[in-house]
PDB file of C-alpha atoms in Angstrom:
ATOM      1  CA  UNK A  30      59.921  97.801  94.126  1.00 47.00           C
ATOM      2  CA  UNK A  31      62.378 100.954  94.423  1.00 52.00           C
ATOM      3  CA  UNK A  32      63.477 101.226  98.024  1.00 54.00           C
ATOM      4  CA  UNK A  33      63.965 105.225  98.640  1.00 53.00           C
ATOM      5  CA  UNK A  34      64.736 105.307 102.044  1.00 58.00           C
ATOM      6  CA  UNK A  35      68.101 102.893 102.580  1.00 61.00           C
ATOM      7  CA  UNK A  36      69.345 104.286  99.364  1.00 61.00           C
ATOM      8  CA  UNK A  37      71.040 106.967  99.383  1.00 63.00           C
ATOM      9  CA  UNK A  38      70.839 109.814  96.711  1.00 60.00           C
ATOM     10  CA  UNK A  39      72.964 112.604  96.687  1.00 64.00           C
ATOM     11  CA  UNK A  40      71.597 115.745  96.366  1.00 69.00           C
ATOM     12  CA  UNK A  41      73.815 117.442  94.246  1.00 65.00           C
ATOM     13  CA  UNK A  42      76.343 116.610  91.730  1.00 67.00           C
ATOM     14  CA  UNK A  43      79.976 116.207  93.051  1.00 66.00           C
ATOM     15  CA  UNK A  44      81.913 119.361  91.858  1.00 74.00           C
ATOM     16  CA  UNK A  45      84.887 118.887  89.306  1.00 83.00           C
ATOM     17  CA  UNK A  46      87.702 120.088  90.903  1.00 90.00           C
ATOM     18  CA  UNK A  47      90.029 119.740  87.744  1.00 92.00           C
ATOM     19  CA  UNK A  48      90.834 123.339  86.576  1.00 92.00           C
ATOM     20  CA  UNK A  49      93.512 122.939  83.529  1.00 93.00           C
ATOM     21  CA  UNK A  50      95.558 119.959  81.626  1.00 94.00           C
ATOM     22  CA  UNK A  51      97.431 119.186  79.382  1.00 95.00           C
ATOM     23  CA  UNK A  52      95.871 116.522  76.777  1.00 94.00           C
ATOM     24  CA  UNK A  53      98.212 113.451  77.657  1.00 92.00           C
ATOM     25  CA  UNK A  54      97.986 113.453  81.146  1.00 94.00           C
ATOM     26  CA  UNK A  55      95.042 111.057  81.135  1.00 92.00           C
ATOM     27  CA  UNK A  56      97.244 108.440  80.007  1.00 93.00           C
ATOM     28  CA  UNK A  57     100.462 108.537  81.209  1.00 94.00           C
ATOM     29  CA  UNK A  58     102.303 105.783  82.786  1.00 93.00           C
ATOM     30  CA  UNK A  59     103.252 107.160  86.069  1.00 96.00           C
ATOM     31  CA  UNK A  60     102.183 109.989  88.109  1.00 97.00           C
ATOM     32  CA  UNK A  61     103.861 112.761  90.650  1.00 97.00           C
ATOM     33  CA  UNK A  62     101.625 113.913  92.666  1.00 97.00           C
ATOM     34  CA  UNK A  63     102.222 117.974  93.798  1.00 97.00           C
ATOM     35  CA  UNK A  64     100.469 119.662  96.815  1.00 94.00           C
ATOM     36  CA  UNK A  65     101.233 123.162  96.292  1.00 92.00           C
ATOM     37  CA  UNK A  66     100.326 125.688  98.637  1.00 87.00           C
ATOM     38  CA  UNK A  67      99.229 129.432  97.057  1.00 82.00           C
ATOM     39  CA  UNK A  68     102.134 130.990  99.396  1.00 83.00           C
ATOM     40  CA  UNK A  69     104.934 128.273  99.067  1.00 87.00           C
ATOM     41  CA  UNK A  70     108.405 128.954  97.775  1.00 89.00           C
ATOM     42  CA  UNK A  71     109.608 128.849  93.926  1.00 92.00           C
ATOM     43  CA  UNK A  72     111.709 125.592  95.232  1.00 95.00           C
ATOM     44  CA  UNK A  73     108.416 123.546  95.650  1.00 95.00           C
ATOM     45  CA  UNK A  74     107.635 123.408  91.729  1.00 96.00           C
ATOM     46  CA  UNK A  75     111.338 123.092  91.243  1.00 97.00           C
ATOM     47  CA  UNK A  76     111.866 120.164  93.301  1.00 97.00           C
ATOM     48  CA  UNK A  77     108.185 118.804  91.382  1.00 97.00           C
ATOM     49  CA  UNK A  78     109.668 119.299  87.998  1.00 97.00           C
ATOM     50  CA  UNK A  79     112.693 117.223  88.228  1.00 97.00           C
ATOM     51  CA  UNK A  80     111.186 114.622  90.298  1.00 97.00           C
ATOM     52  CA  UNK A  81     108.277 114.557  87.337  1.00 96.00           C
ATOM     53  CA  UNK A  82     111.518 115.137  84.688  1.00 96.00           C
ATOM     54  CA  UNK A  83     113.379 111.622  86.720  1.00 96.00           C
ATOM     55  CA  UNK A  84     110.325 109.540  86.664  1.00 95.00           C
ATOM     56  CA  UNK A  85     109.295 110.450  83.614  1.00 95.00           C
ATOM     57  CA  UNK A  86     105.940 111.320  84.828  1.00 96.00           C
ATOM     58  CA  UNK A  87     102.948 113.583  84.404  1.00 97.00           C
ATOM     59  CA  UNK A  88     102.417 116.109  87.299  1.00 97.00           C
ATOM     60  CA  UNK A  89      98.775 116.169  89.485  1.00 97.00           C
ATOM     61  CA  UNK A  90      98.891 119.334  91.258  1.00 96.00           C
ATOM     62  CA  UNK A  91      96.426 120.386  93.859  1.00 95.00           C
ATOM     63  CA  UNK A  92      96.785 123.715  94.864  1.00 93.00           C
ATOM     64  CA  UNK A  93      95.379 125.131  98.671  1.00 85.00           C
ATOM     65  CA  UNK A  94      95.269 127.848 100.376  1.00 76.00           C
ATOM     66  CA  UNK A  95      97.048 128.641 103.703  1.00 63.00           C
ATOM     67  CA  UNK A  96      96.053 128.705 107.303  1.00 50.00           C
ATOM     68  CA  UNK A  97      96.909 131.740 108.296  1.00 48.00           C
ATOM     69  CA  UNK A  98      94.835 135.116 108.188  1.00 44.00           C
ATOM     70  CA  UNK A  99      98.128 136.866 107.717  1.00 46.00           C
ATOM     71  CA  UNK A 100      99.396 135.888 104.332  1.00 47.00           C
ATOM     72  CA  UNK A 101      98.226 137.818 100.918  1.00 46.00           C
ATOM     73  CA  UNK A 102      94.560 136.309  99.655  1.00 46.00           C
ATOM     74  CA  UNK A 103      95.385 135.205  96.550  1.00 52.00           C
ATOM     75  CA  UNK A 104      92.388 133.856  94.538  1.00 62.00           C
ATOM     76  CA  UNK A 105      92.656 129.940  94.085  1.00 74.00           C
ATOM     77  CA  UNK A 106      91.585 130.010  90.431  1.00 84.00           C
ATOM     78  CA  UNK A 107      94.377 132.512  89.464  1.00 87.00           C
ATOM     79  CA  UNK A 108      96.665 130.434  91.245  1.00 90.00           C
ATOM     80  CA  UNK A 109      95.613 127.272  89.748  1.00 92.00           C
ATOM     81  CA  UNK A 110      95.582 128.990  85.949  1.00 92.00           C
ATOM     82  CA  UNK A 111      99.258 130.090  86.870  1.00 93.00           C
ATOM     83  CA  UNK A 112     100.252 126.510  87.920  1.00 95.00           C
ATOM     84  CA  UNK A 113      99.275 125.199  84.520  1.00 95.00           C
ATOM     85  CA  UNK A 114     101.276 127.881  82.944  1.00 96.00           C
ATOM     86  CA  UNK A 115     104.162 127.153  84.203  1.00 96.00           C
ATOM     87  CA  UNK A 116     103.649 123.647  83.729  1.00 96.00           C
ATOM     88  CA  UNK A 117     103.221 123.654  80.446  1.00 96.00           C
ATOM     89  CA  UNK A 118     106.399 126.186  79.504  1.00 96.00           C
ATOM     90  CA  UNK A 119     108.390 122.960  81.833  1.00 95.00           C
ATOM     91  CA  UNK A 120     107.200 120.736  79.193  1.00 95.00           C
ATOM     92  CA  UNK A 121     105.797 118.321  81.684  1.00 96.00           C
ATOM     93  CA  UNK A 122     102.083 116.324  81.120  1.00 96.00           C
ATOM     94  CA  UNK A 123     100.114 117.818  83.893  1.00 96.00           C
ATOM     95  CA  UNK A 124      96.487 118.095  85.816  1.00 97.00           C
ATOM     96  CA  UNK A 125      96.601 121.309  87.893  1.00 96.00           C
ATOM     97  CA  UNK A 126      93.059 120.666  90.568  1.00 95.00           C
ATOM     98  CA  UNK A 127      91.826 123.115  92.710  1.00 92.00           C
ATOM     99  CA  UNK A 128      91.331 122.072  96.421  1.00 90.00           C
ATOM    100  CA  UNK A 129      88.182 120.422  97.519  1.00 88.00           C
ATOM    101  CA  UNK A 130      86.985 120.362 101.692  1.00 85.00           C
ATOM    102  CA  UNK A 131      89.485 118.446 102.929  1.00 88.00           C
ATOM    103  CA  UNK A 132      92.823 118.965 100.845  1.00 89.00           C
ATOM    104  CA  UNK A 133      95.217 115.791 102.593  1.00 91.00           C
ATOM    105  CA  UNK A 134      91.901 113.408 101.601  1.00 94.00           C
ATOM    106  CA  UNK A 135      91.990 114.548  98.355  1.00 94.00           C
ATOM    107  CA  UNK A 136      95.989 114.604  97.754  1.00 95.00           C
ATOM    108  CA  UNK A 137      96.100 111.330  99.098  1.00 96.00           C
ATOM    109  CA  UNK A 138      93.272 110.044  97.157  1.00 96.00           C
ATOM    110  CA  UNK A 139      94.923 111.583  93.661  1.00 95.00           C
ATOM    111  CA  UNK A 140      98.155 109.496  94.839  1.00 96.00           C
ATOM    112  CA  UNK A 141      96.546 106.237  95.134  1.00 97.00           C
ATOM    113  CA  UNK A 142      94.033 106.437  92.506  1.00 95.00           C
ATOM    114  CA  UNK A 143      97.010 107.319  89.760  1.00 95.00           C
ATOM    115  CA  UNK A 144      99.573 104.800  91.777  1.00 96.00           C
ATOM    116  CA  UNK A 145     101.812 107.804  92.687  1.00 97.00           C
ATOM    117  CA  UNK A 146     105.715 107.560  92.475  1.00 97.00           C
ATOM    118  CA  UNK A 147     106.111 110.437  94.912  1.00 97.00           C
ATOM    119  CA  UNK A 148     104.532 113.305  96.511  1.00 97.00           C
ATOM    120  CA  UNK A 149     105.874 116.370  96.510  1.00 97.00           C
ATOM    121  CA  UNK A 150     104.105 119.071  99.235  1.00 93.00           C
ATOM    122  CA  UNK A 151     104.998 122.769 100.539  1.00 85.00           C
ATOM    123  CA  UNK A 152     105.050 122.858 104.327  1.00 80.00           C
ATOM    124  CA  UNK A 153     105.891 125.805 106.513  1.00 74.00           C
ATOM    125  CA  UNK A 154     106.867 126.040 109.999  1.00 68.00           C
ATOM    126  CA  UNK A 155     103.653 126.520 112.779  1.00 67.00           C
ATOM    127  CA  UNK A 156     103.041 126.481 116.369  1.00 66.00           C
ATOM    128  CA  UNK A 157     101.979 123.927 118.161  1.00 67.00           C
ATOM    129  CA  UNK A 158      98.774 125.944 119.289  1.00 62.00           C
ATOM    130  CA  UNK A 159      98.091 126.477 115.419  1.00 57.00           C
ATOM    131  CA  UNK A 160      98.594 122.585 114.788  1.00 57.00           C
ATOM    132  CA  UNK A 161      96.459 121.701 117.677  1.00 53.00           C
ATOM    133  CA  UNK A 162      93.839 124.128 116.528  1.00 49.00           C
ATOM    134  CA  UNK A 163      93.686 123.732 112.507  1.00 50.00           C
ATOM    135  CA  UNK A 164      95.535 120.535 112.248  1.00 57.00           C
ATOM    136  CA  UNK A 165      98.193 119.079 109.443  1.00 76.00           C
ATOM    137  CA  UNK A 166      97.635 118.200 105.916  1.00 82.00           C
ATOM    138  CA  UNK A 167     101.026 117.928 105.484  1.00 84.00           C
ATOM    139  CA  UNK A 168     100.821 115.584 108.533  1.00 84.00           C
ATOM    140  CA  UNK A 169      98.283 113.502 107.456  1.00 88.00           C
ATOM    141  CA  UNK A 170      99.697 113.164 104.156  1.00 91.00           C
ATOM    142  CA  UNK A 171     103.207 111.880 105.521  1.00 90.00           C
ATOM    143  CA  UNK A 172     101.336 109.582 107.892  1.00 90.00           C
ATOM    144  CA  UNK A 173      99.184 107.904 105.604  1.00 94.00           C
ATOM    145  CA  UNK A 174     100.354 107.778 101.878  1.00 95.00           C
ATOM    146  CA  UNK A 175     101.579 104.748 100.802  1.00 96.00           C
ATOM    147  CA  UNK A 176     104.274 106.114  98.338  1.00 97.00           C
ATOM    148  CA  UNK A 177     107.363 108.503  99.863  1.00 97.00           C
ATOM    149  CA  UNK A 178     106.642 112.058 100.603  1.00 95.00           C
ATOM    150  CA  UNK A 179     108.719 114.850  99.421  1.00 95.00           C
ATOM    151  CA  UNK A 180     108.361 117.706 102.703  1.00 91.00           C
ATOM    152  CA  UNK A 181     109.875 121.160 100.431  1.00 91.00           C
ATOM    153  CA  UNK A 182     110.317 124.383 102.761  1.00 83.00           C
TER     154      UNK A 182
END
């Protein structure tokens, strides 16, 4: 007898959130892990590449948006595309995702599941009113990942 109730069944199927990669990534040996925000600095995927270069490991990107109304919209698919560009002119094996609903869960879920070396994120300076508000993914990243955490201005 099938018991409907106290199983659950989910609705609808769980999004891919994988947008470009290169055809290695899937099985290379060890894995850095880059949180890249749309508005971060040039020095973010710098400070990626030679950490990916020294490790000799494949890049995960996950690329979010910010939390501020006051920075340029910049579409998250033409920022991810962009990512994997440049990713694969650095020569790198990579995995470029797009970021689900809750972008620390899913950075620190990519880190774990690949047995990250390090994690490389973009940060910026807020309030503590806009902390308080909107909370920290960088935060929650440093707090809880169990591999070092690379904080790139």
């Amino acid at each position: 007898m099938t018991d409907l109730y106290s199983t659950p069944h989910p609705r609808f199927p769980t999004p891919n959130l994988r947008v470009t990669a290169s055809p290695g990534v899937d099985s290379a040996a060890a894995t850095v892990v880059l949180a890249m925000r749309a508005d971060a600095s040039p020095a973010v995927l710098d400070h990626a590449l030679a950490a990916a270069h020294r490790e000799e490991a494949c890049l995960r990107a996950v690329v979010f948006g910010t939390d501020t109304t006051t920075a340029l919209s910049v579409s998250p698919l033409a920022e991810c595309t962009r990512l994997g560009e440049a990713l694969a002119e650095a020569g790198v094996e990579f995995e470029v995702q797009r970021a689900g609903s809750d972008p620390a869960e899913q950075i620190l879920a990519l880190a774990e599941d690949h047995d990250a070396r390090l994690i490389v994120m973009s940060t910026k300076r807020r309030s503590p009113v806009v902390k308080l508000l909107l909370g920290s993914s960088a935060q929650q990243v440093i707090l809880e990942a169990e591999c070092p955490v690379l904080l790139v201005k």
